[in-house]
Coordinates of N, CA, C and O in Angstrom, one line a residue:
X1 N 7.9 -104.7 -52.5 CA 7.6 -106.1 -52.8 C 6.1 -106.3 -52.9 O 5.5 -105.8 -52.0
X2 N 5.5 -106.9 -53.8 CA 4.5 -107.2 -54.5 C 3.8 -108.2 -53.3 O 4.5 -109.1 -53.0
X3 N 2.7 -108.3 -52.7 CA 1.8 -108.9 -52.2 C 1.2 -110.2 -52.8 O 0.4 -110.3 -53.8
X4 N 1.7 -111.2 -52.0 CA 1.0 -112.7 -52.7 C -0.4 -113.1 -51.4 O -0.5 -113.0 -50.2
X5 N -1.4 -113.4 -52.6 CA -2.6 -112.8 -52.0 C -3.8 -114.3 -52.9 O -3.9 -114.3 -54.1
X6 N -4.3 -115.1 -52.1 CA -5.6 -115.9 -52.7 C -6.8 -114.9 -52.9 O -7.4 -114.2 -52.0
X7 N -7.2 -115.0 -54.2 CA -7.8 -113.9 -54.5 C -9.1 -114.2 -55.8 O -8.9 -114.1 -57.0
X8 N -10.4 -114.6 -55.0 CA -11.5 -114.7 -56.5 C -11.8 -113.6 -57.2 O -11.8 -112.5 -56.6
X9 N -12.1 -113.8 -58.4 CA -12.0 -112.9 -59.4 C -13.5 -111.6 -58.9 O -14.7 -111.9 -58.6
X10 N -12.9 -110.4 -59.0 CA -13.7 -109.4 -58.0 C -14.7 -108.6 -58.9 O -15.1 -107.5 -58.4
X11 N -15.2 -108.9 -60.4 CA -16.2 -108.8 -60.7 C -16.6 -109.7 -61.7 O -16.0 -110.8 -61.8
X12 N -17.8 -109.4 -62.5 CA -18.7 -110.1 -63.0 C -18.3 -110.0 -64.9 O -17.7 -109.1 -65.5
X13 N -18.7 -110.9 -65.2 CA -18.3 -111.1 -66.8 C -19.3 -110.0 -67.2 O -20.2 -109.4 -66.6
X14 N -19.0 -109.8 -68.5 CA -19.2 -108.6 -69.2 C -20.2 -109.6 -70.8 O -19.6 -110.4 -71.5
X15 N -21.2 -109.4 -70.9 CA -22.1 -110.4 -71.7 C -23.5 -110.0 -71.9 O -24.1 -109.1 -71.3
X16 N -24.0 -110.7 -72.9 CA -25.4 -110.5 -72.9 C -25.7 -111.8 -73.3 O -24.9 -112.7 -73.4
X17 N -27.1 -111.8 -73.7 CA -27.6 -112.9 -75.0 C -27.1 -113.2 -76.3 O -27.0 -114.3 -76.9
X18 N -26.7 -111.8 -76.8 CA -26.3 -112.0 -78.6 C -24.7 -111.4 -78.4 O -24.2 -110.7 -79.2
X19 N -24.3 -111.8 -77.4 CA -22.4 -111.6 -77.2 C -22.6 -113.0 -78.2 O -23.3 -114.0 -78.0
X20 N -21.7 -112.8 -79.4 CA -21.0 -113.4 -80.3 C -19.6 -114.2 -80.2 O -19.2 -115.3 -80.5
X21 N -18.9 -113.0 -79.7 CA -17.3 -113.5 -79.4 C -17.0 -113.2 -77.6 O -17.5 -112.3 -77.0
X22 N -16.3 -114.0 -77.4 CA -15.3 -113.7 -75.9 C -14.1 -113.9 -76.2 O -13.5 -114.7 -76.9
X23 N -13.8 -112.5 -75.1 CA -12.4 -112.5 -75.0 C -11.9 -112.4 -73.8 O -12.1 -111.5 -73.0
X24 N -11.0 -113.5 -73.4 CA -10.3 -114.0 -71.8 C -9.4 -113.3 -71.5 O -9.2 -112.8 -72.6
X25 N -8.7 -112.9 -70.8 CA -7.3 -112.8 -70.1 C -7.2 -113.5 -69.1 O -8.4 -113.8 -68.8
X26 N -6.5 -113.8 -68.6 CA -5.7 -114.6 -67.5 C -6.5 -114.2 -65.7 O -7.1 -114.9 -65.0
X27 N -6.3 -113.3 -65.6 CA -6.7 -112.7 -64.4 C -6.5 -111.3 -64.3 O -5.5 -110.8 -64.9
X28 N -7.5 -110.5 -63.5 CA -7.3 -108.9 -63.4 C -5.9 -108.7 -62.5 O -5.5 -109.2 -61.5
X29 N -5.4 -107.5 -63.4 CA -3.8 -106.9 -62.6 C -4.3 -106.6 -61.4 O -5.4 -106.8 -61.1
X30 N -3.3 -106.0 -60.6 CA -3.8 -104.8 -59.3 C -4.4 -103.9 -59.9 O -5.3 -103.7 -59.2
X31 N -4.5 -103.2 -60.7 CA -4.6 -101.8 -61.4 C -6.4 -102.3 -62.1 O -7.1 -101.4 -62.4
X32 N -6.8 -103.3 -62.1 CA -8.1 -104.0 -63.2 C -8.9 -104.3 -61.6 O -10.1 -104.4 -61.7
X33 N -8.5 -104.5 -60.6 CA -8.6 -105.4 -59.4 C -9.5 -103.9 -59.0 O -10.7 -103.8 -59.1
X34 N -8.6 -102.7 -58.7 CA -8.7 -101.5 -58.3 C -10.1 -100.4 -58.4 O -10.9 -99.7 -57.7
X35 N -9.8 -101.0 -60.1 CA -11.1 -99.7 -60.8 C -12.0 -100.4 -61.3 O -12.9 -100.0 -62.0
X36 N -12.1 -102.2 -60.7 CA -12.7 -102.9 -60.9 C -13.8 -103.1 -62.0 O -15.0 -103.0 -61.9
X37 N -12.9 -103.3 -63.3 CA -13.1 -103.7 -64.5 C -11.9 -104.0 -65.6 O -10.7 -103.7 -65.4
X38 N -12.2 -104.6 -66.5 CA -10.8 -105.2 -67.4 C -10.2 -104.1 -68.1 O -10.7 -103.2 -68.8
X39 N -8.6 -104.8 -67.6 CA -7.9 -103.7 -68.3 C -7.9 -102.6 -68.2 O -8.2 -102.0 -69.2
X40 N -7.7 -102.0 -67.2 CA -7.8 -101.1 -66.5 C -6.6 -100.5 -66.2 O -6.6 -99.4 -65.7
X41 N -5.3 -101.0 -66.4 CA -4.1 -100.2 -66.3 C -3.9 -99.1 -67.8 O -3.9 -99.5 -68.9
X42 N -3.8 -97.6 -67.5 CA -3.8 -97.3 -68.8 C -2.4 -97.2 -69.1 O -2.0 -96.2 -69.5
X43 N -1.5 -98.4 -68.7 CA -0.6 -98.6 -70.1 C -1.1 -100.1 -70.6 O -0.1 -100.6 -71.0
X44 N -2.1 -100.8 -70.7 CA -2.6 -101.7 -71.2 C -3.0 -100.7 -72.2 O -3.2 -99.6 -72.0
X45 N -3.0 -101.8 -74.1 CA -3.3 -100.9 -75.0 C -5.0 -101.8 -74.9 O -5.8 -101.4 -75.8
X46 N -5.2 -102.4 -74.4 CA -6.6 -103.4 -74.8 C -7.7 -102.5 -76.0 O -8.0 -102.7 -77.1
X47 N -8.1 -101.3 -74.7 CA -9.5 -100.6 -75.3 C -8.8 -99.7 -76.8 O -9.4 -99.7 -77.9
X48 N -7.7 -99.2 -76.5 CA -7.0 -98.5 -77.9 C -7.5 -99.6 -79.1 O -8.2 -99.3 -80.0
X49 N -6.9 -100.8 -78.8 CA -7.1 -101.6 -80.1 C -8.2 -101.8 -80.6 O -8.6 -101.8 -81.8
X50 N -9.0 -101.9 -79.5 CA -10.4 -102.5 -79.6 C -11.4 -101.4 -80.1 O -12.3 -101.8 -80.8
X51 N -11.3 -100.3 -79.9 CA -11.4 -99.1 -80.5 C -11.0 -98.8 -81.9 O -11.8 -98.2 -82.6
X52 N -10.1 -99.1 -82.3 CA -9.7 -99.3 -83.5 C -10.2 -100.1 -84.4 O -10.6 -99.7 -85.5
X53 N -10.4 -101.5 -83.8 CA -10.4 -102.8 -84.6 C -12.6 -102.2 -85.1 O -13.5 -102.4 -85.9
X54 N -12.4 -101.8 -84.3 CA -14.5 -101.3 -84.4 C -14.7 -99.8 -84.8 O -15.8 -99.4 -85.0
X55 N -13.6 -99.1 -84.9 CA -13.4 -98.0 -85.4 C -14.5 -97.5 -84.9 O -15.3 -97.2 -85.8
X56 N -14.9 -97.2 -83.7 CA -15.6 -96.5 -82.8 C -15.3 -96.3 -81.1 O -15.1 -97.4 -80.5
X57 N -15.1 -95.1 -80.3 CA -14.5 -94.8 -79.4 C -15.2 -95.6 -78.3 O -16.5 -95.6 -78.2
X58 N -14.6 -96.3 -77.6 CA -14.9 -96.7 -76.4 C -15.1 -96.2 -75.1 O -15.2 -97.0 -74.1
X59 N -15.3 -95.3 -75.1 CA -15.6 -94.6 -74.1 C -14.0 -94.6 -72.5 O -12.9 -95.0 -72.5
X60 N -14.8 -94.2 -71.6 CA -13.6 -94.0 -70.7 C -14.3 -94.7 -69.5 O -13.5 -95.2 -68.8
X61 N -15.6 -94.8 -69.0 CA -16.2 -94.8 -67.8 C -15.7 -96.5 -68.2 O -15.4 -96.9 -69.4
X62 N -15.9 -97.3 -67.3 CA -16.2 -98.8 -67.1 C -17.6 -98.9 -68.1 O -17.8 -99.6 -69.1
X63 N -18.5 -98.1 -67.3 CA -20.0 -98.0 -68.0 C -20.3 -97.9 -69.3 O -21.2 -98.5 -70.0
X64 N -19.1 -96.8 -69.7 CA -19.3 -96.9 -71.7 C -18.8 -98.1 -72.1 O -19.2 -98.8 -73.0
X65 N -17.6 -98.2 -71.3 CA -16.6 -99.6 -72.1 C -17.7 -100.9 -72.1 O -17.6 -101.8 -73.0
X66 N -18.8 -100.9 -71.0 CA -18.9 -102.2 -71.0 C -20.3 -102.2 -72.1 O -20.7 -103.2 -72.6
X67 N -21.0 -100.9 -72.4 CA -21.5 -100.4 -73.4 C -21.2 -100.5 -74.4 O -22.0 -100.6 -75.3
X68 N -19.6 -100.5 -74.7 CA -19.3 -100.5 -76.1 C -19.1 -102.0 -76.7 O -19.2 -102.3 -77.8
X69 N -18.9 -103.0 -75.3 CA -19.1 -104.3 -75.6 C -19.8 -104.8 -76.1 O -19.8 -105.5 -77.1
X70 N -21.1 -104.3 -75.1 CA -22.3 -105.3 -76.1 C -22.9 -105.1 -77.1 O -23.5 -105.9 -77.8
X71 N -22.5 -103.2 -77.3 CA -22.9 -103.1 -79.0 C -22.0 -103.9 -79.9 O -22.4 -104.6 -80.8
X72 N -21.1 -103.8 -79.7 CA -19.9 -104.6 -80.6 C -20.4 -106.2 -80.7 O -20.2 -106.7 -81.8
X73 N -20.9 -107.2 -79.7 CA -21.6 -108.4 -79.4 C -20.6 -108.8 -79.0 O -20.4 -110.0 -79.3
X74 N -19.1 -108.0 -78.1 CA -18.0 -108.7 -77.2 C -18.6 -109.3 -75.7 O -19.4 -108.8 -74.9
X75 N -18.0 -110.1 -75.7 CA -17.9 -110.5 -74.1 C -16.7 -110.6 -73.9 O -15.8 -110.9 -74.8
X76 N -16.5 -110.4 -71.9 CA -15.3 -110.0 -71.7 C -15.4 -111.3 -70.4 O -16.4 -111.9 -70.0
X77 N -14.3 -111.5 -70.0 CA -14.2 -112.7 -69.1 C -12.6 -113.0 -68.9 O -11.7 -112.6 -69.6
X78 N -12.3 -113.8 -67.7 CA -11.0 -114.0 -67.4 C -11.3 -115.8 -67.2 O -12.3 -116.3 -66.9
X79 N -9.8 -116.3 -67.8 CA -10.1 -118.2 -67.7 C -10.5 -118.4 -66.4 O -11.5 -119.0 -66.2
X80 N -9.7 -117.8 -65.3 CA -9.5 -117.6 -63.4 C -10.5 -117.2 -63.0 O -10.9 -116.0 -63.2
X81 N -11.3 -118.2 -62.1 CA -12.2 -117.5 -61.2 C -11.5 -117.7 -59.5 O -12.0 -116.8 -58.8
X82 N -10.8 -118.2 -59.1 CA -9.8 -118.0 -58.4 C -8.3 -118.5 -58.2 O -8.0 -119.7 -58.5
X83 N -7.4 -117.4 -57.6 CA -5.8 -118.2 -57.6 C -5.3 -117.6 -56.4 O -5.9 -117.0 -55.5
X84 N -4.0 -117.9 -56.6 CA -3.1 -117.8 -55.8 C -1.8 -116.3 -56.5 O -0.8 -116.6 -57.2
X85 N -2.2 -115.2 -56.2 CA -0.8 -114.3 -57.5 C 0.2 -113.2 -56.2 O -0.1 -113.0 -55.0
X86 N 0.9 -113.0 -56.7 CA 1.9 -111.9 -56.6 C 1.7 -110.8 -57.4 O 2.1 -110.7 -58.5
X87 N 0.9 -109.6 -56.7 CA 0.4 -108.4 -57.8 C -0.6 -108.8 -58.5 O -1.7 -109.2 -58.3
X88 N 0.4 -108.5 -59.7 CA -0.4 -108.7 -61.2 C 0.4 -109.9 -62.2 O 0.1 -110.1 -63.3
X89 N 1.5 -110.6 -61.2 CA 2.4 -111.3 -62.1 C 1.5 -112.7 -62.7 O 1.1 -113.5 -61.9
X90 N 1.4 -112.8 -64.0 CA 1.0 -113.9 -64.5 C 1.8 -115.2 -64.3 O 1.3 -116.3 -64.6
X91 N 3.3 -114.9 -63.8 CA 3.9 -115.9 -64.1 C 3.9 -116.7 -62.2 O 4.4 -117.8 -61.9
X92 N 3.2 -115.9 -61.4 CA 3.0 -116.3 -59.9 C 1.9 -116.9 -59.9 O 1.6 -117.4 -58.8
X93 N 1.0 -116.9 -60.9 CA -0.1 -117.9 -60.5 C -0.2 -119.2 -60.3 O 0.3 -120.1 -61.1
X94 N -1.0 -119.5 -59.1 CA -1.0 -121.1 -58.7 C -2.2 -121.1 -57.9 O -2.7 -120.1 -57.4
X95 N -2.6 -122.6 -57.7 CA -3.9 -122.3 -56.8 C -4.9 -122.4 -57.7 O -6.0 -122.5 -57.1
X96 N -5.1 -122.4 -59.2 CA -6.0 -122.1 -60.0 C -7.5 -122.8 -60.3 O -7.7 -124.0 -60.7
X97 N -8.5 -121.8 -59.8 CA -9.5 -122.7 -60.4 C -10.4 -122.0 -61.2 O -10.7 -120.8 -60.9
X98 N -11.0 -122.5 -62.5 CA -11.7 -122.0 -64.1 C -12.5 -121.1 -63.8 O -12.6 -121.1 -62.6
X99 N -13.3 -120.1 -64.4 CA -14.7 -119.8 -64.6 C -15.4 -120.8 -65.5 O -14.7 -121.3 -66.4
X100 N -16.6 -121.1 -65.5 CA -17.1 -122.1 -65.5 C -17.2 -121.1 -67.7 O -18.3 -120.9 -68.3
X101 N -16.4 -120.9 -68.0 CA -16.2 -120.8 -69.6 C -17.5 -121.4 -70.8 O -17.7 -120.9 -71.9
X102 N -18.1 -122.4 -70.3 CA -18.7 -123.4 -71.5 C -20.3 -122.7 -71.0 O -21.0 -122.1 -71.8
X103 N -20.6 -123.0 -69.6 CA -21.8 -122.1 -69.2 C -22.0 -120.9 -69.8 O -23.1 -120.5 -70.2
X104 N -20.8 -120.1 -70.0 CA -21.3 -118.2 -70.0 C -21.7 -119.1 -72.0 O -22.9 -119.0 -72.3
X105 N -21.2 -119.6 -72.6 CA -21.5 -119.8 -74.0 C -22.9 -120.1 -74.1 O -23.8 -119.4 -74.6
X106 N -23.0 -121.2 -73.5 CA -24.4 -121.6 -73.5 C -25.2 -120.8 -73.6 O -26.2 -121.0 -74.3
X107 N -25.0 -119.7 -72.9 CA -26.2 -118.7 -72.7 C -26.0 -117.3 -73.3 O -26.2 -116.2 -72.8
X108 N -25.5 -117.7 -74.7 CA -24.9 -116.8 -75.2 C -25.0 -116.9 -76.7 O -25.9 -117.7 -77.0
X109 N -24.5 -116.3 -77.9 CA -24.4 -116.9 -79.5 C -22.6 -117.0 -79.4 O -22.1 -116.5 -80.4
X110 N -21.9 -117.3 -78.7 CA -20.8 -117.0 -78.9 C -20.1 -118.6 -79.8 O -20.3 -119.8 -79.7
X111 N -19.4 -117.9 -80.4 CA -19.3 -119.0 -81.6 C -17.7 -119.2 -81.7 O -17.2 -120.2 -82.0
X112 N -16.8 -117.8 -81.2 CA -15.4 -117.9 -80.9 C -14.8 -116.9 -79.7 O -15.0 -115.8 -79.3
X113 N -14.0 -117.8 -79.5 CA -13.5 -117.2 -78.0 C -11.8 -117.2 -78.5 O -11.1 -117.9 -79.2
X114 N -11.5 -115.6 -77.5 CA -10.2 -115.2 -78.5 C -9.6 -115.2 -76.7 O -10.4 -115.0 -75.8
X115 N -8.2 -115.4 -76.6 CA -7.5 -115.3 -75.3 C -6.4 -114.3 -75.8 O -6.1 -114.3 -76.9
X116 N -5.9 -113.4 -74.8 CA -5.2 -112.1 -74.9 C -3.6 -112.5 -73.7 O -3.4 -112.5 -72.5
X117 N -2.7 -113.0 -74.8 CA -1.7 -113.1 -74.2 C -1.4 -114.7 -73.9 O -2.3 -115.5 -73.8
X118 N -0.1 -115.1 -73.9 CA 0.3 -116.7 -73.5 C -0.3 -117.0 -72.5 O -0.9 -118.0 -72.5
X119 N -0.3 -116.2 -71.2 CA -0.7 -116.9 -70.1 C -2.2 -117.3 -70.0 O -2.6 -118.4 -69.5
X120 N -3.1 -116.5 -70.3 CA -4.6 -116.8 -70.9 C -4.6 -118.0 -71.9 O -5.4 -118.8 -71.7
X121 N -3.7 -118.1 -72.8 CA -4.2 -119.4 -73.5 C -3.6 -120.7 -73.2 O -4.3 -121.7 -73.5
X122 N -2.6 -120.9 -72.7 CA -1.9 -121.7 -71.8 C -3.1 -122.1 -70.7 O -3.7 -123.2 -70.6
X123 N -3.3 -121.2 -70.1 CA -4.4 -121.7 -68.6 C -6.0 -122.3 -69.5 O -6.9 -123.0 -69.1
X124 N -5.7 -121.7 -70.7 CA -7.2 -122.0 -71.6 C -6.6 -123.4 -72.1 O -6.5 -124.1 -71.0
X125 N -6.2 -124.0 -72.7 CA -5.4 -125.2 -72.9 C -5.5 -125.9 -71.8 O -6.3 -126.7 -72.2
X126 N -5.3 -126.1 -70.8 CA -4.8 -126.7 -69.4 C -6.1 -127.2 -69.0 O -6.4 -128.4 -68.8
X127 N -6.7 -126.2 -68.8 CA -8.0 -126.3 -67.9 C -9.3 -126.3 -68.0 O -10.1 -126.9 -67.2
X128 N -9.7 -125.2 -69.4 CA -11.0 -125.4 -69.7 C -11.5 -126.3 -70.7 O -10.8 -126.4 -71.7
X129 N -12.7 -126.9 -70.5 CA -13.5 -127.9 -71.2 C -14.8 -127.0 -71.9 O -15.7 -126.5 -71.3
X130 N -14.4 -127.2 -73.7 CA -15.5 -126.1 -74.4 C -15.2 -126.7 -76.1 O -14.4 -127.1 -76.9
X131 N -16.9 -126.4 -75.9 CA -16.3 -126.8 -77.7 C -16.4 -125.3 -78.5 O -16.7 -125.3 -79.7
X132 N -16.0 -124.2 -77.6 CA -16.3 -123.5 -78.8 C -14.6 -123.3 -79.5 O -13.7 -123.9 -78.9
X133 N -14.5 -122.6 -80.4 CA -12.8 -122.7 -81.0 C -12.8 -121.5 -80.4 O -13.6 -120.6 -80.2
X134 N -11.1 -122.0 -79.8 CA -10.1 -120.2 -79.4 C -9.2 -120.1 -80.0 O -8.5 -121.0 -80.3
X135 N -8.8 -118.8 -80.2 CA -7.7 -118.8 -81.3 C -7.0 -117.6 -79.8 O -7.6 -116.9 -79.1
X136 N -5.5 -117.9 -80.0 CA -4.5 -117.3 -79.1 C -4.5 -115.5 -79.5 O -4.5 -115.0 -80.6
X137 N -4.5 -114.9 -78.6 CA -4.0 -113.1 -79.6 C -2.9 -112.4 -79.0 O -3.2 -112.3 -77.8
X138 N -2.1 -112.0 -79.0 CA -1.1 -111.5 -78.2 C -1.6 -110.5 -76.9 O -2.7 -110.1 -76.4
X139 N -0.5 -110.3 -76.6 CA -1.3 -109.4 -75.0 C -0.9 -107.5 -75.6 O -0.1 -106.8 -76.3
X140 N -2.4 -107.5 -74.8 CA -1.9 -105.6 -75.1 C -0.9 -104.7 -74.1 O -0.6 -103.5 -74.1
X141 N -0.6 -106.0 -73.1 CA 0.4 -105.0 -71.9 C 1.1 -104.4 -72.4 O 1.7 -104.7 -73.4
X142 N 1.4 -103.2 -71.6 CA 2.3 -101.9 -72.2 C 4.0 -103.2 -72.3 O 4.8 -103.1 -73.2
X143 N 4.1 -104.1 -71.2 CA 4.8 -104.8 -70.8 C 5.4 -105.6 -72.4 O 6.6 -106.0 -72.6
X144 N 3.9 -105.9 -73.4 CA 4.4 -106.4 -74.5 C 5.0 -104.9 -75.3 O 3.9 -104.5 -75.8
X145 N 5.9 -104.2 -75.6 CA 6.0 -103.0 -76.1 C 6.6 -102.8 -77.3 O 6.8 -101.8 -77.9
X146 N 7.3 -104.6 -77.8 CA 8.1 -105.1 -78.9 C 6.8 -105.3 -79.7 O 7.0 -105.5 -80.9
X147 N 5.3 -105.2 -79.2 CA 4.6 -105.3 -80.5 C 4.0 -104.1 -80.7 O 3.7 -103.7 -79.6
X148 N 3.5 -103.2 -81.6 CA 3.4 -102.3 -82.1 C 2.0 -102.4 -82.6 O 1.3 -103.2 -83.2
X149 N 1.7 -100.9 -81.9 CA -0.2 -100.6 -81.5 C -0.7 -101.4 -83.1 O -1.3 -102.5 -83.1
X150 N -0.3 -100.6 -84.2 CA -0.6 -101.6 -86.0 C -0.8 -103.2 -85.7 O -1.9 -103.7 -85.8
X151 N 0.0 -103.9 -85.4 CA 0.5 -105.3 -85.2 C -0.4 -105.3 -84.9 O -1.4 -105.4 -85.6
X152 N -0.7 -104.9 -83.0 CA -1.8 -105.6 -82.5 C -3.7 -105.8 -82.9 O -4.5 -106.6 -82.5
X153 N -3.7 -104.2 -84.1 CA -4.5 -104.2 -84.1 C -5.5 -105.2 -85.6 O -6.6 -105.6 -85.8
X154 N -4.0 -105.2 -86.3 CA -4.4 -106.0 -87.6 C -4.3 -107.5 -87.0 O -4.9 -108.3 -87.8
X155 N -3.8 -108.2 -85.9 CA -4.4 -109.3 -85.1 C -5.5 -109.6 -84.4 O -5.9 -110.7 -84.2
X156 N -5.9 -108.4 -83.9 CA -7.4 -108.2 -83.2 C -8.1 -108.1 -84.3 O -9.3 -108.3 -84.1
X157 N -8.0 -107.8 -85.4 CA -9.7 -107.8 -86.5 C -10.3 -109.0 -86.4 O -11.6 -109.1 -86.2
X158 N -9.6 -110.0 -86.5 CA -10.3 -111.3 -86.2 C -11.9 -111.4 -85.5 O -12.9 -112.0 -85.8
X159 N -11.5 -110.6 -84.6 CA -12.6 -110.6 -83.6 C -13.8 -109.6 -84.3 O -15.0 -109.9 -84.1
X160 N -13.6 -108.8 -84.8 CA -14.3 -108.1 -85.6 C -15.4 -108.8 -86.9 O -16.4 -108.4 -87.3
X161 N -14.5 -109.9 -87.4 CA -14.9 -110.7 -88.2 C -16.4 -111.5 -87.3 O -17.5 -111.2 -87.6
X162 N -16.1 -112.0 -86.5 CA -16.5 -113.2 -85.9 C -18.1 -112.5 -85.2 O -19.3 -112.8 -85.3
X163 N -17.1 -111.0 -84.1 CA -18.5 -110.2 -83.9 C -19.4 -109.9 -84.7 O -20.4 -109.7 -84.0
X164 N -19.6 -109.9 -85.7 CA -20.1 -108.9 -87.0 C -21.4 -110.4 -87.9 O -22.5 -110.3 -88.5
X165 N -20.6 -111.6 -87.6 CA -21.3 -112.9 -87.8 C -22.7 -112.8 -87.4 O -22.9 -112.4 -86.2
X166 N -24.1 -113.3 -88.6 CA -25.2 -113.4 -88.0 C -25.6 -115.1 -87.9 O -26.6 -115.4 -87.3

């Protein structure tokens, strides 16, 4: 049985100055909690897509991935800076309170913010206050496995568009 656990988010956003786009999830799994960085379970397809969608290898360390970010001008971030979960279950969250979302913009060029999965944009809807536009993206959990690596990735170019903006 799965551990319910009050838990603030146990690293630091992934950003620079000229990060263009952010991309949220919900909150880190156990497995993202662990190797302490996003997406970090490898049955999450995230970095596959993302790798794809930039047609350049993301490396494997946390250090390349978060390298491959900033060349790309991604920022990476979760809506949750603290909750209340069971594991990794999104649907056990309670307790919720934001990362301050409109701040990391500010100090940033980010012009669109993409959320990965219902429960990221649901909690983005609910709670955060921003004017930048988010558009919903499906989740890469191995968990979603009715959508198909193609699907996910011809839905992620978006972000590719937006990154690539001067």
């Amino acid at each position: 049985m799965a551990e319910t656990v009050h838990i603030h988010h146990p690293f630091a956003p992934v950003y620079d100055k000229d990060s263009r786009v952010l991309i949220l999830g919900s909150f880190p799994s156990v497995i993202s909690r662990d190797v302490k960085f996003y997406y970090g379970n490898p049955q999450n397809r995230f970095w596959k897509v993302l790798s794809m969608v930039f047609d350049d290898h993301c490396g494997n360390t946390n250090d390349e991935k978060k390298a491959f970010c900033l060349k790309h001008h991604v920022a990476l971030w979760d809506v949750i800076q603290e909750c209340t979960i069971t594991g990794s279950s999104d649907s056990s969250i309670k307790d919720v309170k934001v990362n301050d979302i409109a701040g990391l913009c500010n100090k940033t060029r980010i012009s669109h913010i993409f959320t990965t999965g219902g429960k990221a944009a649901s909690l983005y809807q609910r709670y955060v206050v921003c004017d930048v536009q988010m558009t919903p993206l499906p989740s890469t959990s191995g968990a979603n496995a009715r959508m198909h690596i193609e699907d996910l990735v011809q839905k992620y170019q978006e972000i590719r568009t937006y990154a690539e903006k001067n």
